[in-house]
């Protein structure tokens, strides 16, 4: 059973860079598409983007200029970097994975709240 | 930017059949598969329907999805109290040439009366 766990700072100041890591256990990072999705408190879901292990990425156009998603197969982790954050980036950030081939299933982390405040 | 429109709320009584709509456009639902996610309060979302009407293993057949043109629907039959949750539709959007992305609907809060 694949398990995901987000980690990273929970509080940032405006203009700083958000950096989150998702640690994967029970599966190989080479076998999945890895995504980040966020949810402002009390609001809906927003897709941030995804990457596979080879660096094939797709990003939400509204965030593309500020976001980088990368996969570290040696550590079985993938990460999110979002630069120049503002209060609008305050949200619960979820990491998620789905197999590239085979059975359709999705795995999610529990989510981590990131607050941007001066 | 494109949008997927869902009703903010829906409700039904136990045993009833309820449907949740998701309206999009030719750049998303009109040309791509629709996915549905369920999210219980305080937890991560979970895939409920993929490729318009397919259920991942473990999802009961009380849940069904359909798509017609630029709209999609999620139907829940034999409504149960444990179905009370937020439901989101999603689809790939190709409105920006060469830069497809996943678009989520605004979500529908389902209340079981």
Tab-separated table of N, CA and C in Angstrom, chain A:
chain	number	residue	atom	x	y	z
A	1	UNK	N	0.849	-1.188	0.000
A	1	UNK	CA	0.000	0.000	0.000
A	1	UNK	C	0.893	1.250	0.000
A	2	UNK	N	0.694	2.091	-0.977
A	2	UNK	CA	1.482	3.319	-1.071
A	2	UNK	C	0.986	4.325	-0.042
A	3	UNK	N	1.923	4.937	0.656
A	3	UNK	CA	1.586	5.983	1.616
A	3	UNK	C	2.399	7.219	1.306
A	4	UNK	N	1.763	8.368	1.451
A	4	UNK	CA	2.400	9.642	1.166
A	4	UNK	C	2.363	10.523	2.404
A	5	UNK	N	3.439	11.276	2.614
A	5	UNK	CA	3.499	12.165	3.755
A	5	UNK	C	4.140	13.493	3.345
A	6	UNK	N	3.366	14.567	3.476
A	6	UNK	CA	3.906	15.894	3.170
A	6	UNK	C	4.722	16.429	4.344
A	7	UNK	N	5.731	17.207	4.018
A	7	UNK	CA	6.511	17.869	5.066
A	7	UNK	C	7.022	19.207	4.537
A	8	UNK	N	7.211	20.137	5.468
A	8	UNK	CA	7.709	21.456	5.093
A	8	UNK	C	7.200	22.509	6.042
A	9	UNK	N	7.707	23.723	5.915
A	9	UNK	CA	7.300	24.812	6.801
A	9	UNK	C	5.807	25.102	6.722
A	10	UNK	N	5.220	25.420	7.861
A	10	UNK	CA	3.796	25.721	7.889
A	10	UNK	C	3.498	27.205	7.843
A	11	UNK	N	4.530	28.024	8.004
A	11	UNK	CA	4.329	29.464	8.033
A	11	UNK	C	5.397	30.152	7.187
A	12	UNK	N	4.954	30.981	6.290
A	12	UNK	CA	5.863	31.730	5.420
A	12	UNK	C	5.484	33.201	5.428
A	13	UNK	N	6.455	34.034	5.112
A	13	UNK	CA	6.190	35.457	4.934
A	13	UNK	C	5.981	35.748	3.450
A	14	UNK	N	5.211	36.782	3.146
A	14	UNK	CA	5.047	37.165	1.733
A	14	UNK	C	6.385	37.358	1.054
A	15	UNK	N	6.446	36.909	-0.190
A	15	UNK	CA	7.609	36.965	-1.082
A	15	UNK	C	8.565	35.785	-0.880
A	16	UNK	N	8.376	35.002	0.170
A	16	UNK	CA	9.253	33.838	0.357
A	16	UNK	C	8.869	32.702	-0.593
A	17	UNK	N	9.688	31.661	-0.595
A	17	UNK	CA	9.439	30.504	-1.446
A	17	UNK	C	8.931	29.335	-0.612
A	18	UNK	N	7.801	28.801	-1.037
A	18	UNK	CA	7.213	27.624	-0.388
A	18	UNK	C	7.930	26.378	-0.911
A	19	UNK	N	8.398	25.554	-0.001
A	19	UNK	CA	9.045	24.291	-0.385
A	19	UNK	C	8.444	23.157	0.423
A	20	UNK	N	7.829	22.225	-0.253
A	20	UNK	CA	7.224	21.056	0.388
A	20	UNK	C	7.785	19.785	-0.230
A	21	UNK	N	7.893	18.778	0.594
A	21	UNK	CA	8.358	17.474	0.141
A	21	UNK	C	7.303	16.438	0.459
A	22	UNK	N	7.123	15.497	-0.436
A	22	UNK	CA	6.220	14.374	-0.211
A	22	UNK	C	7.046	13.094	-0.236
A	23	UNK	N	7.073	12.396	0.880
A	23	UNK	CA	7.827	11.156	0.986
A	23	UNK	C	6.919	9.980	0.672
A	24	UNK	N	7.395	9.138	-0.245
A	24	UNK	CA	6.617	8.000	-0.715
A	24	UNK	C	7.119	6.719	-0.051
A	25	UNK	N	6.212	5.958	0.507
A	25	UNK	CA	6.572	4.638	1.039
A	25	UNK	C	5.634	3.597	0.460
A	26	UNK	N	6.153	2.395	0.268
A	26	UNK	CA	5.334	1.311	-0.258
A	26	UNK	C	5.223	1.291	-1.773
A	27	UNK	N	5.987	2.124	-2.450
A	27	UNK	CA	5.945	2.149	-3.911
A	27	UNK	C	7.120	2.912	-4.456
A	28	UNK	N	7.403	2.735	-5.738
A	28	UNK	CA	8.531	3.420	-6.372
A	28	UNK	C	8.079	4.706	-7.046
A	29	UNK	N	8.879	5.740	-6.890
A	29	UNK	CA	8.534	7.017	-7.550
A	29	UNK	C	8.612	6.904	-9.069
A	30	UNK	N	9.243	5.828	-9.562
A	30	UNK	CA	9.354	5.662	-11.017
A	30	UNK	C	8.058	5.177	-11.649
A	31	UNK	N	7.116	4.747	-10.849
A	31	UNK	CA	5.938	4.073	-11.392
A	31	UNK	C	4.666	4.907	-11.363
A	32	UNK	N	4.784	6.160	-10.957
A	32	UNK	CA	3.584	6.959	-10.738
A	32	UNK	C	3.716	8.360	-11.352
A	33	UNK	N	2.583	8.967	-11.575
A	33	UNK	CA	2.493	10.406	-11.781
A	33	UNK	C	2.288	11.024	-10.401
A	34	UNK	N	3.067	12.067	-10.117
A	34	UNK	CA	3.015	12.695	-8.804
A	34	UNK	C	2.486	14.118	-8.925
A	35	UNK	N	1.452	14.411	-8.146
A	35	UNK	CA	0.763	15.700	-8.261
A	35	UNK	C	0.732	16.447	-6.941
A	36	UNK	N	0.543	17.742	-7.075
A	36	UNK	CA	0.253	18.603	-5.923
A	36	UNK	C	-1.079	19.299	-6.188
A	37	UNK	N	-1.930	19.287	-5.188
A	37	UNK	CA	-3.230	19.950	-5.235
A	37	UNK	C	-3.358	20.749	-3.946
A	38	UNK	N	-3.958	21.911	-4.032
A	38	UNK	CA	-4.123	22.703	-2.821
A	38	UNK	C	-5.580	23.115	-2.622
A	39	UNK	N	-5.880	23.505	-1.383
A	39	UNK	CA	-7.250	23.840	-1.021
A	39	UNK	C	-7.232	24.950	0.022
A	40	UNK	N	-7.530	26.180	-0.374
A	40	UNK	CA	-7.636	27.249	0.624
A	40	UNK	C	-8.675	26.875	1.673
A	41	UNK	N	-8.475	27.276	2.905
A	41	UNK	CA	-9.408	26.898	3.976
A	41	UNK	C	-10.847	27.226	3.614
A	42	UNK	N	-11.716	26.221	3.689
A	42	UNK	CA	-13.131	26.405	3.420
A	42	UNK	C	-13.487	26.540	1.952
A	43	UNK	N	-12.510	26.337	1.054
A	43	UNK	CA	-12.775	26.508	-0.378
A	43	UNK	C	-12.517	25.214	-1.151
A	44	UNK	N	-12.561	25.313	-2.473
A	44	UNK	CA	-12.442	24.140	-3.325
A	44	UNK	C	-11.010	23.777	-3.664
A	45	UNK	N	-10.892	22.737	-4.473
A	45	UNK	CA	-9.597	22.196	-4.845
A	45	UNK	C	-9.004	22.948	-6.031
A	46	UNK	N	-7.688	23.096	-6.023
A	46	UNK	CA	-6.972	23.693	-7.150
A	46	UNK	C	-5.790	22.799	-7.497
A	47	UNK	N	-5.728	22.363	-8.733
A	47	UNK	CA	-4.607	21.549	-9.197
A	47	UNK	C	-3.404	22.433	-9.433
A	48	UNK	N	-2.258	22.042	-8.892
A	48	UNK	CA	-1.041	22.828	-9.058
A	48	UNK	C	-0.220	22.295	-10.227
A	49	UNK	N	-0.079	20.962	-10.285
A	49	UNK	CA	0.684	20.386	-11.367
A	49	UNK	C	1.127	18.979	-11.060
A	50	UNK	N	1.822	18.349	-12.028
A	50	UNK	CA	2.357	17.012	-11.785
A	50	UNK	C	3.689	16.820	-12.480
A	51	UNK	N	4.361	15.766	-12.054
A	51	UNK	CA	5.596	15.344	-12.685
A	51	UNK	C	5.684	13.835	-12.654
A	52	UNK	N	6.366	13.265	-13.651
A	52	UNK	CA	6.752	11.866	-13.535
A	52	UNK	C	8.245	11.817	-13.207
A	53	UNK	N	8.788	10.613	-13.072
A	53	UNK	CA	10.168	10.498	-12.601
A	53	UNK	C	11.178	11.044	-13.609
A	54	UNK	N	10.776	11.124	-14.892
A	54	UNK	CA	11.711	11.577	-15.917
A	54	UNK	C	11.704	13.082	-16.095
A	55	UNK	N	10.886	13.774	-15.321
A	55	UNK	CA	10.852	15.224	-15.413
A	55	UNK	C	9.800	15.768	-16.349
A	56	UNK	N	8.939	14.902	-16.851
A	56	UNK	CA	7.815	15.353	-17.656
A	56	UNK	C	6.817	16.041	-16.736
A	57	UNK	N	6.631	17.332	-16.906
A	57	UNK	CA	5.788	18.090	-15.981
A	57	UNK	C	4.672	18.817	-16.713
A	58	UNK	N	3.609	19.071	-15.978
A	58	UNK	CA	2.541	19.948	-16.448
A	58	UNK	C	2.105	20.782	-15.248
A	59	UNK	N	1.832	22.056	-15.509
A	59	UNK	CA	1.490	22.963	-14.426
A	59	UNK	C	0.203	23.730	-14.731
A	60	UNK	N	-0.450	24.157	-13.658
A	60	UNK	CA	-1.586	25.057	-13.791
A	60	UNK	C	-1.076	26.375	-14.383
A	61	UNK	N	-1.682	26.839	-15.471
A	61	UNK	CA	-1.175	28.070	-16.107
A	61	UNK	C	-1.192	29.277	-15.187
A	62	UNK	N	-2.085	29.281	-14.211
A	62	UNK	CA	-2.145	30.425	-13.304
A	62	UNK	C	-0.961	30.458	-12.344
A	63	UNK	N	-0.241	29.340	-12.236
A	63	UNK	CA	0.884	29.252	-11.306
A	63	UNK	C	2.207	28.965	-12.006
A	64	UNK	N	2.157	28.723	-13.310
A	64	UNK	CA	3.326	28.195	-14.031
A	64	UNK	C	4.585	29.008	-13.832
A	65	UNK	N	4.454	30.307	-13.765
A	65	UNK	CA	5.643	31.157	-13.664
A	65	UNK	C	6.315	31.041	-12.299
A	66	UNK	N	5.625	30.451	-11.318
A	66	UNK	CA	6.174	30.407	-9.957
A	66	UNK	C	6.416	28.997	-9.428
A	67	UNK	N	6.013	27.981	-10.163
A	67	UNK	CA	5.995	26.635	-9.588
A	67	UNK	C	6.995	25.696	-10.252
A	68	UNK	N	7.563	24.813	-9.447
A	68	UNK	CA	8.410	23.731	-9.927
A	68	UNK	C	8.072	22.471	-9.141
A	69	UNK	N	7.811	21.387	-9.852
A	69	UNK	CA	7.598	20.086	-9.228
A	69	UNK	C	8.699	19.155	-9.735
A	70	UNK	N	9.334	18.464	-8.825
A	70	UNK	CA	10.419	17.570	-9.221
A	70	UNK	C	10.355	16.281	-8.413
A	71	UNK	N	10.949	15.231	-8.992
A	71	UNK	CA	10.949	13.904	-8.367
A	71	UNK	C	12.387	13.492	-8.097
A	72	UNK	N	12.667	13.037	-6.884
A	72	UNK	CA	13.983	12.517	-6.512
A	72	UNK	C	13.834	11.017	-6.289
A	73	UNK	N	14.187	10.233	-7.311
A	73	UNK	CA	14.002	8.793	-7.202
A	73	UNK	C	14.938	8.173	-6.169
A	74	UNK	N	16.082	8.790	-5.936
A	74	UNK	CA	17.031	8.217	-4.972
A	74	UNK	C	16.494	8.307	-3.542
A	75	UNK	N	15.695	9.305	-3.288
A	75	UNK	CA	15.121	9.466	-1.952
A	75	UNK	C	13.660	9.016	-1.894
A	76	UNK	N	13.124	8.599	-3.024
A	76	UNK	CA	11.698	8.249	-3.125
A	76	UNK	C	10.823	9.388	-2.609
A	77	UNK	N	11.118	10.565	-3.103
A	77	UNK	CA	10.381	11.761	-2.716
A	77	UNK	C	10.073	12.591	-3.954
A	78	UNK	N	9.080	13.431	-3.845
A	78	UNK	CA	8.897	14.465	-4.836
A	78	UNK	C	8.584	15.766	-4.120
A	79	UNK	N	8.803	16.880	-4.796
A	79	UNK	CA	8.752	18.159	-4.108
A	79	UNK	C	8.006	19.219	-4.898
A	80	UNK	N	7.619	20.238	-4.171
A	80	UNK	CA	6.934	21.404	-4.735
A	80	UNK	C	7.679	22.650	-4.293
A	81	UNK	N	7.951	23.512	-5.244
A	81	UNK	CA	8.484	24.840	-4.925
A	81	UNK	C	7.580	25.871	-5.568
A	82	UNK	N	7.158	26.835	-4.758
A	82	UNK	CA	6.297	27.918	-5.234
A	82	UNK	C	6.912	29.226	-4.748
A	83	UNK	N	7.334	30.023	-5.684
A	83	UNK	CA	8.058	31.241	-5.326
A	83	UNK	C	7.130	32.434	-5.129
A	84	UNK	N	7.673	33.452	-4.503
A	84	UNK	CA	6.977	34.738	-4.340
A	84	UNK	C	5.563	34.569	-3.801
A	85	UNK	N	5.431	33.876	-2.688
A	85	UNK	CA	4.092	33.588	-2.157
A	85	UNK	C	3.430	34.843	-1.608
A	86	UNK	N	2.113	34.827	-1.628
A	86	UNK	CA	1.280	35.868	-1.038
A	86	UNK	C	0.215	35.191	-0.191
A	87	UNK	N	-0.634	35.989	0.437
A	87	UNK	CA	-1.703	35.430	1.248
A	87	UNK	C	-2.629	34.528	0.458
A	88	UNK	N	-2.725	34.762	-0.831
A	88	UNK	CA	-3.582	33.930	-1.680
A	88	UNK	C	-3.064	32.497	-1.807
A	89	UNK	N	-1.829	32.285	-1.402
A	89	UNK	CA	-1.256	30.931	-1.459
A	89	UNK	C	-1.488	30.156	-0.163
A	90	UNK	N	-2.124	30.778	0.814
A	90	UNK	CA	-2.471	30.072	2.051
A	90	UNK	C	-3.466	28.976	1.737
A	91	UNK	N	-3.112	27.753	2.074
A	91	UNK	CA	-3.962	26.611	1.712
A	91	UNK	C	-3.451	25.344	2.384
A	92	UNK	N	-4.280	24.329	2.345
A	92	UNK	CA	-3.820	22.979	2.639
A	92	UNK	C	-3.241	22.420	1.342
A	93	UNK	N	-2.024	21.935	1.412
A	93	UNK	CA	-1.353	21.391	0.228
A	93	UNK	C	-1.334	19.865	0.343
A	94	UNK	N	-1.879	19.222	-0.677
A	94	UNK	CA	-1.928	17.758	-0.732
A	94	UNK	C	-0.964	17.250	-1.801
A	95	UNK	N	-0.252	16.180	-1.493
A	95	UNK	CA	0.464	15.454	-2.541
A	95	UNK	C	-0.351	14.211	-2.891
A	96	UNK	N	-0.229	13.807	-4.143
A	96	UNK	CA	-1.047	12.707	-4.632
A	96	UNK	C	-0.288	11.941	-5.691
A	97	UNK	N	-0.602	10.665	-5.830
A	97	UNK	CA	0.035	9.854	-6.857
A	97	UNK	C	-0.940	8.880	-7.480
A	98	UNK	N	-0.719	8.600	-8.762
A	98	UNK	CA	-1.505	7.576	-9.441
A	98	UNK	C	-0.578	6.790	-10.345
A	99	UNK	N	-0.787	5.485	-10.450
A	99	UNK	CA	0.109	4.656	-11.262
A	99	UNK	C	0.090	5.082	-12.724
A	100	UNK	N	1.258	5.021	-13.347
A	100	UNK	CA	1.346	5.314	-14.772
A	100	UNK	C	0.670	4.206	-15.576
A	101	UNK	N	0.829	2.971	-15.137
A	101	UNK	CA	0.211	1.837	-15.815
A	101	UNK	C	-0.566	1.017	-14.796
A	102	UNK	N	-1.499	0.217	-15.314
A	102	UNK	CA	-2.160	-0.750	-14.453
A	102	UNK	C	-3.430	-0.230	-13.832
A	103	UNK	N	-3.716	-0.768	-12.677
A	103	UNK	CA	-4.970	-0.476	-11.975
A	103	UNK	C	-5.098	1.011	-11.687
A	104	UNK	N	-6.286	1.526	-11.896
A	104	UNK	CA	-6.531	2.941	-11.606
A	104	UNK	C	-6.818	3.095	-10.123
A	105	UNK	N	-5.945	3.828	-9.468
A	105	UNK	CA	-6.076	4.078	-8.036
A	105	UNK	C	-5.335	5.367	-7.733
A	106	UNK	N	-5.754	6.065	-6.702
A	106	UNK	CA	-5.041	7.274	-6.329
A	106	UNK	C	-4.648	7.217	-4.861
A	107	UNK	N	-3.532	7.812	-4.576
A	107	UNK	CA	-3.032	7.872	-3.208
A	107	UNK	C	-2.817	9.332	-2.846
A	108	UNK	N	-3.133	9.653	-1.625
A	108	UNK	CA	-3.041	11.031	-1.169
A	108	UNK	C	-2.334	11.107	0.180
A	109	UNK	N	-1.614	12.199	0.380
A	109	UNK	CA	-1.144	12.511	1.711
A	109	UNK	C	-2.281	13.107	2.525
A	110	UNK	N	-2.009	13.325	3.791
A	110	UNK	CA	-3.034	13.891	4.664
A	110	UNK	C	-3.220	15.381	4.441
A	111	UNK	N	-2.238	15.994	3.787
A	111	UNK	CA	-2.301	17.432	3.574
A	111	UNK	C	-1.554	18.185	4.660
A	112	UNK	N	-0.994	19.312	4.268
A	112	UNK	CA	-0.296	20.161	5.229
A	112	UNK	C	-0.714	21.609	5.008
A	113	UNK	N	-1.055	22.271	6.092
A	113	UNK	CA	-1.500	23.664	5.991
A	113	UNK	C	-0.294	24.586	5.913
A	114	UNK	N	-0.290	25.410	4.876
A	114	UNK	CA	0.743	26.433	4.730
A	114	UNK	C	0.065	27.793	4.817
A	115	UNK	N	0.513	28.593	5.759
A	115	UNK	CA	-0.049	29.921	5.960
A	115	UNK	C	0.985	30.971	5.558
A	116	UNK	N	0.547	31.926	4.761
A	116	UNK	CA	1.432	33.028	4.374
A	116	UNK	C	0.947	34.282	5.077
A	117	UNK	N	1.796	34.811	5.945
A	117	UNK	CA	1.407	35.977	6.729
A	117	UNK	C	2.661	36.724	7.165
A	118	UNK	N	2.552	38.027	7.174
A	118	UNK	CA	3.688	38.836	7.643
A	118	UNK	C	3.679	38.929	9.172
